[in-house]
Amino acid sequence: MKPRLVVLLSLFAGVVSLALAADTAPAAAAKPLRALLITGGCCHDYDFQAKMLTEGLKPYGPITWTIVNEGGKTTKGQIKLYEDPQWAKPYDVVVHNECFADTNDPAYVAKIVAAHRAGTPAVVIHCAMHTYRAMTEDTWREFLGVTSRRHDHQSRYPVRPLDAAHPALAGFPSPWVSPLDELYVIDKLWPTAKALAVAKSEKDGNDYACIWTNSYHGTRVFGTTFGHSKETWSDPTFIALLAHGLHWAAGK
Ligand SMILES: [Zn+2]
């Protein structure tokens, strides 16, 4: 090997190792995010979804997960953790993926939202929009940023971003066609909420927010109504969306 080539090669190796160091240093120094996943209830495979979430988000930054999967498999159940007024204190962000449409207990739901009102960010997924649906009070829906009481049939819905520059939509393909999933009918997008993407109903032709953010008394909430099927939870675009949404929410 000619000396000049050796010098060039070692220079190149030096640049590569410097670049690698620059790339890995912040990740190594970053404190893991403390995330709580609350899940359980009717209609979906929550063990599978929890696995896809916690495994799928690994490449996006260090997260220490606590998973609470309880309340049974029906539309009526409660999570014991919420009895503690400080339940959200140890966490940087809470993911709500619980599904108890017929739980109608205003005092119970008040304890849940109080933690978010006090500043703990949240991610809300799919059936979290229909949980506590039996309640006439809007306590839970104000926190979500959307009011929904029913969903359209399962189909593959083209999703149209409205705010492609939002960090939660980083790398989001336009359009993205959802795997087989339910489209939730949004009766009301709350004034504090902002739709990031919509999908069109095949029944009434209306666009409904399917990805959004909400400012709940100043606390960040990120939501998506997709997440019914195993196909959706196996889609890298859906997982990336949850990852970016969670990190955006936790970023305050
Ligand atoms: Zn569903």
PDB file of C-alpha atoms and ligand atoms in Angstrom:
ATOM      1  CA  MET A   1       0.000   0.000   0.000  1.00  0.00           C
ATOM      2  CA  LYS A   2       1.337   3.447  -0.882  1.00  0.00           C
ATOM      3  CA  PRO A   3       1.974   5.699   2.131  1.00  0.00           C
ATOM      4  CA  ARG A   4      -0.403   8.393   0.835  1.00  0.00           C
ATOM      5  CA  LEU A   5      -3.247   5.872   0.546  1.00  0.00           C
ATOM      6  CA  VAL A   6      -2.570   4.662   4.105  1.00  0.00           C
ATOM      7  CA  VAL A   7      -2.769   8.235   5.386  1.00  0.00           C
ATOM      8  CA  LEU A   8      -6.029   8.794   3.491  1.00  0.00           C
ATOM      9  CA  LEU A   9      -7.504   5.544   4.797  1.00  0.00           C
ATOM     10  CA  SER A  10      -6.602   6.260   8.403  1.00  0.00           C
ATOM     11  CA  LEU A  11      -8.002   9.775   8.034  1.00  0.00           C
ATOM     12  CA  PHE A  12     -11.220   8.233   6.708  1.00  0.00           C
ATOM     13  CA  ALA A  13     -11.343   5.760   9.616  1.00  0.00           C
ATOM     14  CA  GLY A  14     -10.842   8.647  12.018  1.00  0.00           C
ATOM     15  CA  VAL A  15     -13.729  10.598  10.513  1.00  0.00           C
ATOM     16  CA  VAL A  16     -15.969   7.512  10.666  1.00  0.00           C
ATOM     17  CA  SER A  17     -15.191   6.820  14.317  1.00  0.00           C
ATOM     18  CA  LEU A  18     -15.691  10.499  15.168  1.00  0.00           C
ATOM     19  CA  ALA A  19     -19.054  10.430  13.372  1.00  0.00           C
ATOM     20  CA  LEU A  20     -20.032   7.252  15.197  1.00  0.00           C
ATOM     21  CA  ALA A  21     -19.035   8.748  18.536  1.00  0.00           C
ATOM     22  CA  ALA A  22     -21.083  11.874  17.784  1.00  0.00           C
ATOM     23  CA  ASP A  23     -24.035   9.717  16.845  1.00  0.00           C
ATOM     24  CA  THR A  24     -23.986   7.406  19.848  1.00  0.00           C
ATOM     25  CA  ALA A  25     -22.882   9.804  22.594  1.00  0.00           C
ATOM     26  CA  PRO A  26     -26.217  11.608  23.160  1.00  0.00           C
ATOM     27  CA  ALA A  27     -28.149   8.315  23.158  1.00  0.00           C
ATOM     28  CA  ALA A  28     -25.785   6.798  25.710  1.00  0.00           C
ATOM     29  CA  ALA A  29     -26.094   9.884  27.891  1.00  0.00           C
ATOM     30  CA  ALA A  30     -29.881  10.176  27.553  1.00  0.00           C
ATOM     31  CA  LYS A  31     -31.839   9.186  30.637  1.00  0.00           C
ATOM     32  CA  PRO A  32     -34.418   6.531  29.790  1.00  0.00           C
ATOM     33  CA  LEU A  33     -37.941   7.850  29.566  1.00  0.00           C
ATOM     34  CA  ARG A  34     -40.158   6.385  32.307  1.00  0.00           C
ATOM     35  CA  ALA A  35     -43.321   5.257  30.557  1.00  0.00           C
ATOM     36  CA  LEU A  36     -46.427   3.630  32.006  1.00  0.00           C
ATOM     37  CA  LEU A  37     -48.719   1.576  29.785  1.00  0.00           C
ATOM     38  CA  ILE A  38     -52.236   1.079  31.114  1.00  0.00           C
ATOM     39  CA  THR A  39     -54.084  -1.581  29.184  1.00  0.00           C
ATOM     40  CA  GLY A  40     -56.820  -4.200  29.426  1.00  0.00           C
ATOM     41  CA  GLY A  41     -60.519  -4.676  28.838  1.00  0.00           C
ATOM     42  CA  CYS A  42     -62.634  -5.637  25.883  1.00  0.00           C
ATOM     43  CA  CYS A  43     -62.140  -6.550  22.299  1.00  0.00           C
ATOM     44  CA  HIS A  44     -58.387  -6.614  21.592  1.00  0.00           C
ATOM     45  CA  ASP A  45     -55.242  -8.635  22.265  1.00  0.00           C
ATOM     46  CA  TYR A  46     -53.553  -6.370  24.788  1.00  0.00           C
ATOM     47  CA  ASP A  47     -50.640  -8.708  25.518  1.00  0.00           C
ATOM     48  CA  PHE A  48     -49.759  -8.652  21.840  1.00  0.00           C
ATOM     49  CA  GLN A  49     -50.183  -4.881  21.600  1.00  0.00           C
ATOM     50  CA  ALA A  50     -48.036  -4.298  24.696  1.00  0.00           C
ATOM     51  CA  LYS A  51     -45.283  -6.449  23.210  1.00  0.00           C
ATOM     52  CA  MET A  52     -45.402  -4.664  19.845  1.00  0.00           C
ATOM     53  CA  LEU A  53     -45.322  -1.265  21.566  1.00  0.00           C
ATOM     54  CA  THR A  54     -42.459  -1.919  23.956  1.00  0.00           C
ATOM     55  CA  GLU A  55     -40.357  -3.860  21.427  1.00  0.00           C
ATOM     56  CA  GLY A  56     -41.216  -1.583  18.517  1.00  0.00           C
ATOM     57  CA  LEU A  57     -40.204   1.641  20.260  1.00  0.00           C
ATOM     58  CA  LYS A  58     -36.747   0.397  21.216  1.00  0.00           C
ATOM     59  CA  PRO A  59     -34.945   1.913  18.201  1.00  0.00           C
ATOM     60  CA  TYR A  60     -36.404   5.361  18.957  1.00  0.00           C
ATOM     61  CA  GLY A  61     -34.735   5.979  22.321  1.00  0.00           C
ATOM     62  CA  PRO A  62     -34.353   4.369  25.729  1.00  0.00           C
ATOM     63  CA  ILE A  63     -37.604   3.789  27.608  1.00  0.00           C
ATOM     64  CA  THR A  64     -38.191   2.025  30.914  1.00  0.00           C
ATOM     65  CA  TRP A  65     -41.667   0.515  30.689  1.00  0.00           C
ATOM     66  CA  THR A  66     -44.116  -0.302  33.444  1.00  0.00           C
ATOM     67  CA  ILE A  67     -47.095  -2.276  32.156  1.00  0.00           C
ATOM     68  CA  VAL A  68     -50.399  -2.480  33.999  1.00  0.00           C
ATOM     69  CA  ASN A  69     -52.689  -4.932  32.197  1.00  0.00           C
ATOM     70  CA  GLU A  70     -55.730  -5.580  34.370  1.00  0.00           C
ATOM     71  CA  GLY A  71     -59.454  -5.008  34.731  1.00  0.00           C
ATOM     72  CA  GLY A  72     -60.530  -8.183  32.943  1.00  0.00           C
ATOM     73  CA  LYS A  73     -61.609  -8.636  29.327  1.00  0.00           C
ATOM     74  CA  THR A  74     -65.075  -7.118  29.347  1.00  0.00           C
ATOM     75  CA  THR A  75     -66.368  -3.582  28.786  1.00  0.00           C
ATOM     76  CA  LYS A  76     -66.586  -3.003  32.520  1.00  0.00           C
ATOM     77  CA  GLY A  77     -63.505  -2.920  34.683  1.00  0.00           C
ATOM     78  CA  GLN A  78     -61.294  -0.741  36.827  1.00  0.00           C
ATOM     79  CA  ILE A  79     -57.552  -0.356  37.307  1.00  0.00           C
ATOM     80  CA  LYS A  80     -56.538  -0.417  40.969  1.00  0.00           C
ATOM     81  CA  LEU A  81     -53.525   1.794  40.395  1.00  0.00           C
ATOM     82  CA  TYR A  82     -55.748   4.848  39.852  1.00  0.00           C
ATOM     83  CA  GLU A  83     -56.908   4.723  43.475  1.00  0.00           C
ATOM     84  CA  ASP A  84     -53.572   6.221  44.476  1.00  0.00           C
ATOM     85  CA  PRO A  85     -53.776  10.000  43.921  1.00  0.00           C
ATOM     86  CA  GLN A  86     -50.042   9.930  43.103  1.00  0.00           C
ATOM     87  CA  TRP A  87     -50.395   7.131  40.557  1.00  0.00           C
ATOM     88  CA  ALA A  88     -48.730   8.984  37.682  1.00  0.00           C
ATOM     89  CA  LYS A  89     -45.964  10.614  39.704  1.00  0.00           C
ATOM     90  CA  PRO A  90     -43.153   8.149  38.854  1.00  0.00           C
ATOM     91  CA  TYR A  91     -43.655   8.481  35.092  1.00  0.00           C
ATOM     92  CA  ASP A  92     -42.690  10.905  32.343  1.00  0.00           C
ATOM     93  CA  VAL A  93     -45.539   9.768  30.104  1.00  0.00           C
ATOM     94  CA  VAL A  94     -48.596   7.509  30.338  1.00  0.00           C
ATOM     95  CA  VAL A  95     -49.987   5.453  27.447  1.00  0.00           C
ATOM     96  CA  HIS A  96     -53.717   4.772  27.750  1.00  0.00           C
ATOM     97  CA  ASN A  97     -54.795   1.683  25.810  1.00  0.00           C
ATOM     98  CA  GLU A  98     -57.597   0.536  28.096  1.00  0.00           C
ATOM     99  CA  CYS A  99     -61.053  -0.405  26.868  1.00  0.00           C
ATOM    100  CA  PHE A 100     -63.906  -0.231  29.399  1.00  0.00           C
ATOM    101  CA  ALA A 101     -66.813   1.404  27.563  1.00  0.00           C
ATOM    102  CA  ASP A 102     -69.373   0.610  30.276  1.00  0.00           C
ATOM    103  CA  THR A 103     -67.396   1.739  33.293  1.00  0.00           C
ATOM    104  CA  ASN A 104     -69.466   4.653  34.521  1.00  0.00           C
ATOM    105  CA  ASP A 105     -67.880   6.068  37.644  1.00  0.00           C
ATOM    106  CA  PRO A 106     -67.261   9.832  37.586  1.00  0.00           C
ATOM    107  CA  ALA A 107     -65.171   9.807  40.783  1.00  0.00           C
ATOM    108  CA  TYR A 108     -62.917   7.103  39.358  1.00  0.00           C
ATOM    109  CA  VAL A 109     -62.383   8.912  36.042  1.00  0.00           C
ATOM    110  CA  ALA A 110     -61.747  12.181  37.876  1.00  0.00           C
ATOM    111  CA  LYS A 111     -58.781  10.516  39.595  1.00  0.00           C
ATOM    112  CA  ILE A 112     -57.351   9.497  36.227  1.00  0.00           C
ATOM    113  CA  VAL A 113     -57.553  12.871  34.542  1.00  0.00           C
ATOM    114  CA  ALA A 114     -56.378  14.735  37.651  1.00  0.00           C
ATOM    115  CA  ALA A 115     -52.892  13.299  37.126  1.00  0.00           C
ATOM    116  CA  HIS A 116     -52.819  14.610  33.564  1.00  0.00           C
ATOM    117  CA  ARG A 117     -54.269  17.940  34.540  1.00  0.00           C
ATOM    118  CA  ALA A 118     -51.340  18.160  36.972  1.00  0.00           C
ATOM    119  CA  GLY A 119     -48.919  17.786  34.072  1.00  0.00           C
ATOM    120  CA  THR A 120     -48.240  14.144  33.171  1.00  0.00           C
ATOM    121  CA  PRO A 121     -48.322  13.835  29.353  1.00  0.00           C
ATOM    122  CA  ALA A 122     -50.319  11.084  27.694  1.00  0.00           C
ATOM    123  CA  VAL A 123     -50.675   8.983  24.573  1.00  0.00           C
ATOM    124  CA  VAL A 124     -54.178   7.685  23.873  1.00  0.00           C
ATOM    125  CA  ILE A 125     -54.743   4.775  21.489  1.00  0.00           C
ATOM    126  CA  HIS A 126     -57.813   3.312  19.745  1.00  0.00           C
ATOM    127  CA  CYS A 127     -60.264   1.975  22.363  1.00  0.00           C
ATOM    128  CA  ALA A 128     -59.115   4.579  24.891  1.00  0.00           C
ATOM    129  CA  MET A 129     -61.463   6.820  22.887  1.00  0.00           C
ATOM    130  CA  HIS A 130     -64.447   4.586  23.711  1.00  0.00           C
ATOM    131  CA  THR A 131     -63.468   3.737  27.255  1.00  0.00           C
ATOM    132  CA  TYR A 132     -65.705   5.384  29.905  1.00  0.00           C
ATOM    133  CA  ARG A 133     -68.170   6.049  27.054  1.00  0.00           C
ATOM    134  CA  ALA A 134     -71.135   5.338  29.332  1.00  0.00           C
ATOM    135  CA  MET A 135     -70.390   8.469  31.325  1.00  0.00           C
ATOM    136  CA  THR A 136     -72.587  11.416  30.468  1.00  0.00           C
ATOM    137  CA  GLU A 137     -69.998  13.860  31.813  1.00  0.00           C
ATOM    138  CA  ASP A 138     -67.297  14.842  29.321  1.00  0.00           C
ATOM    139  CA  THR A 139     -64.457  14.524  31.864  1.00  0.00           C
ATOM    140  CA  TRP A 140     -62.606  11.850  29.903  1.00  0.00           C
ATOM    141  CA  ARG A 141     -63.380  13.232  26.424  1.00  0.00           C
ATOM    142  CA  GLU A 142     -62.082  16.689  27.306  1.00  0.00           C
ATOM    143  CA  PHE A 143     -58.799  15.015  28.243  1.00  0.00           C
ATOM    144  CA  LEU A 144     -58.718  13.048  24.959  1.00  0.00           C
ATOM    145  CA  GLY A 145     -59.503  16.083  22.826  1.00  0.00           C
ATOM    146  CA  VAL A 146     -62.085  14.122  20.825  1.00  0.00           C
ATOM    147  CA  THR A 147     -65.600  12.840  21.378  1.00  0.00           C
ATOM    148  CA  SER A 148     -66.381   9.516  19.700  1.00  0.00           C
ATOM    149  CA  ARG A 149     -69.087   6.997  20.452  1.00  0.00           C
ATOM    150  CA  ARG A 150     -69.000   4.606  17.489  1.00  0.00           C
ATOM    151  CA  HIS A 151     -66.830   3.390  14.663  1.00  0.00           C
ATOM    152  CA  ASP A 152     -67.210   2.451  11.008  1.00  0.00           C
ATOM    153  CA  HIS A 153     -66.519  -1.047   9.672  1.00  0.00           C
ATOM    154  CA  GLN A 154     -63.020  -2.421   9.285  1.00  0.00           C
ATOM    155  CA  SER A 155     -61.325  -1.384   6.079  1.00  0.00           C
ATOM    156  CA  ARG A 156     -58.032  -0.115   4.729  1.00  0.00           C
ATOM    157  CA  TYR A 157     -58.292   3.659   5.149  1.00  0.00           C
ATOM    158  CA  PRO A 158     -56.070   6.134   3.283  1.00  0.00           C
ATOM    159  CA  VAL A 159     -54.769   8.599   5.878  1.00  0.00           C
ATOM    160  CA  ARG A 160     -54.134  12.198   4.803  1.00  0.00           C
ATOM    161  CA  PRO A 161     -51.746  14.284   6.910  1.00  0.00           C
ATOM    162  CA  LEU A 162     -52.850  17.867   7.604  1.00  0.00           C
ATOM    163  CA  ASP A 163     -49.686  18.928   9.406  1.00  0.00           C
ATOM    164  CA  ALA A 164     -46.829  16.918   7.894  1.00  0.00           C
ATOM    165  CA  ALA A 165     -44.266  19.133   9.671  1.00  0.00           C
ATOM    166  CA  HIS A 166     -45.418  18.058  13.142  1.00  0.00           C
ATOM    167  CA  PRO A 167     -42.744  15.989  14.936  1.00  0.00           C
ATOM    168  CA  ALA A 168     -45.248  13.196  15.572  1.00  0.00           C
ATOM    169  CA  LEU A 169     -45.540  12.719  11.803  1.00  0.00           C
ATOM    170  CA  ALA A 170     -41.784  12.505  11.169  1.00  0.00           C
ATOM    171  CA  GLY A 171     -41.218  10.205   8.192  1.00  0.00           C
ATOM    172  CA  PHE A 172     -44.956   9.575   7.841  1.00  0.00           C
ATOM    173  CA  PRO A 173     -45.772   8.499   4.265  1.00  0.00           C
ATOM    174  CA  SER A 174     -48.414  10.542   2.458  1.00  0.00           C
ATOM    175  CA  PRO A 175     -50.793   9.026   1.920  1.00  0.00           C
ATOM    176  CA  TRP A 176     -50.470   6.091   4.259  1.00  0.00           C
ATOM    177  CA  VAL A 177     -53.122   3.423   3.887  1.00  0.00           C
ATOM    178  CA  SER A 178     -53.927   1.819   7.213  1.00  0.00           C
ATOM    179  CA  PRO A 179     -53.919  -1.944   7.555  1.00  0.00           C
ATOM    180  CA  LEU A 180     -57.383  -3.401   8.165  1.00  0.00           C
ATOM    181  CA  ASP A 181     -58.708  -1.213  10.988  1.00  0.00           C
ATOM    182  CA  GLU A 182     -61.765   0.568  12.340  1.00  0.00           C
ATOM    183  CA  LEU A 183     -62.396   4.216  11.549  1.00  0.00           C
ATOM    184  CA  TYR A 184     -63.682   5.996  14.637  1.00  0.00           C
ATOM    185  CA  VAL A 185     -66.398   8.537  13.962  1.00  0.00           C
ATOM    186  CA  ILE A 186     -65.404  11.805  15.645  1.00  0.00           C
ATOM    187  CA  ASP A 187     -68.477  13.721  16.781  1.00  0.00           C
ATOM    188  CA  LYS A 188     -66.414  16.575  18.156  1.00  0.00           C
ATOM    189  CA  LEU A 189     -62.822  17.727  17.961  1.00  0.00           C
ATOM    190  CA  TRP A 190     -62.364  19.791  21.110  1.00  0.00           C
ATOM    191  CA  PRO A 191     -61.149  23.414  20.707  1.00  0.00           C
ATOM    192  CA  THR A 192     -57.907  22.497  22.511  1.00  0.00           C
ATOM    193  CA  ALA A 193     -57.195  19.707  20.009  1.00  0.00           C
ATOM    194  CA  LYS A 194     -55.585  19.850  16.587  1.00  0.00           C
ATOM    195  CA  ALA A 195     -56.031  17.196  13.903  1.00  0.00           C
ATOM    196  CA  LEU A 196     -52.719  16.070  12.433  1.00  0.00           C
ATOM    197  CA  ALA A 197     -54.269  13.636   9.958  1.00  0.00           C
ATOM    198  CA  VAL A 198     -57.706  12.570   8.755  1.00  0.00           C
ATOM    199  CA  ALA A 199     -59.276   9.569   7.063  1.00  0.00           C
ATOM    200  CA  LYS A 200     -62.484   9.501   5.062  1.00  0.00           C
ATOM    201  CA  SER A 201     -65.487   7.449   6.100  1.00  0.00           C
ATOM    202  CA  GLU A 202     -66.615   5.008   3.430  1.00  0.00           C
ATOM    203  CA  LYS A 203     -70.129   5.358   4.820  1.00  0.00           C
ATOM    204  CA  ASP A 204     -70.819   9.095   5.105  1.00  0.00           C
ATOM    205  CA  GLY A 205     -67.889  10.543   3.098  1.00  0.00           C
ATOM    206  CA  ASN A 206     -66.751  12.748   5.991  1.00  0.00           C
ATOM    207  CA  ASP A 207     -63.121  13.226   6.995  1.00  0.00           C
ATOM    208  CA  TYR A 208     -62.510  12.245  10.601  1.00  0.00           C
ATOM    209  CA  ALA A 209     -59.429  13.089  12.670  1.00  0.00           C
ATOM    210  CA  CYS A 210     -57.503   9.869  13.219  1.00  0.00           C
ATOM    211  CA  ILE A 211     -54.264  11.398  14.533  1.00  0.00           C
ATOM    212  CA  TRP A 212     -54.272  14.528  16.700  1.00  0.00           C
ATOM    213  CA  THR A 213     -52.758  16.406  19.575  1.00  0.00           C
ATOM    214  CA  ASN A 214     -54.539  17.943  22.520  1.00  0.00           C
ATOM    215  CA  SER A 215     -53.523  20.510  25.095  1.00  0.00           C
ATOM    216  CA  TYR A 216     -55.279  19.394  28.267  1.00  0.00           C
ATOM    217  CA  HIS A 217     -54.919  22.341  30.639  1.00  0.00           C
ATOM    218  CA  GLY A 218     -51.447  22.733  29.119  1.00  0.00           C
ATOM    219  CA  THR A 219     -50.526  19.025  29.257  1.00  0.00           C
ATOM    220  CA  ARG A 220     -49.548  17.363  25.991  1.00  0.00           C
ATOM    221  CA  VAL A 221     -51.758  14.550  24.748  1.00  0.00           C
ATOM    222  CA  PHE A 222     -51.101  12.619  21.544  1.00  0.00           C
ATOM    223  CA  GLY A 223     -53.820  10.411  20.110  1.00  0.00           C
ATOM    224  CA  THR A 224     -54.699   8.032  17.334  1.00  0.00           C
ATOM    225  CA  THR A 225     -57.908   6.084  16.815  1.00  0.00           C
ATOM    226  CA  PHE A 226     -56.153   3.341  14.858  1.00  0.00           C
ATOM    227  CA  GLY A 227     -54.846   0.254  16.640  1.00  0.00           C
ATOM    228  CA  HIS A 228     -57.565  -2.378  16.377  1.00  0.00           C
ATOM    229  CA  SER A 229     -55.897  -5.181  14.491  1.00  0.00           C
ATOM    230  CA  LYS A 230     -52.734  -7.236  14.737  1.00  0.00           C
ATOM    231  CA  GLU A 231     -51.974  -6.026  11.214  1.00  0.00           C
ATOM    232  CA  THR A 232     -51.949  -2.402  12.370  1.00  0.00           C
ATOM    233  CA  TRP A 233     -49.724  -3.205  15.354  1.00  0.00           C
ATOM    234  CA  SER A 234     -47.359  -5.048  12.997  1.00  0.00           C
ATOM    235  CA  ASP A 235     -47.079  -2.080  10.626  1.00  0.00           C
ATOM    236  CA  PRO A 236     -43.770  -0.184  10.999  1.00  0.00           C
ATOM    237  CA  THR A 237     -45.485   3.110  10.050  1.00  0.00           C
ATOM    238  CA  PHE A 238     -47.970   2.735  12.912  1.00  0.00           C
ATOM    239  CA  ILE A 239     -45.193   1.892  15.374  1.00  0.00           C
ATOM    240  CA  ALA A 240     -43.104   4.867  14.168  1.00  0.00           C
ATOM    241  CA  LEU A 241     -46.157   7.096  14.634  1.00  0.00           C
ATOM    242  CA  LEU A 242     -46.569   5.923  18.241  1.00  0.00           C
ATOM    243  CA  ALA A 243     -42.841   6.386  18.861  1.00  0.00           C
ATOM    244  CA  HIS A 244     -42.750   9.945  17.537  1.00  0.00           C
ATOM    245  CA  GLY A 245     -46.042  10.799  19.225  1.00  0.00           C
ATOM    246  CA  LEU A 246     -44.858   9.477  22.578  1.00  0.00           C
ATOM    247  CA  HIS A 247     -41.529  11.301  22.414  1.00  0.00           C
ATOM    248  CA  TRP A 248     -43.290  14.504  21.344  1.00  0.00           C
ATOM    249  CA  ALA A 249     -45.742  14.230  24.253  1.00  0.00           C
ATOM    250  CA  ALA A 250     -43.006  13.491  26.779  1.00  0.00           C
ATOM    251  CA  GLY A 251     -40.917  16.389  25.458  1.00  0.00           C
ATOM    252  CA  LYS A 252     -43.335  18.905  26.996  1.00  0.00           C
TER     253      LYS A 252
HETATM  254 ZN    ZN B   1     -61.152  -2.082  18.035  1.00  0.00          ZN
END
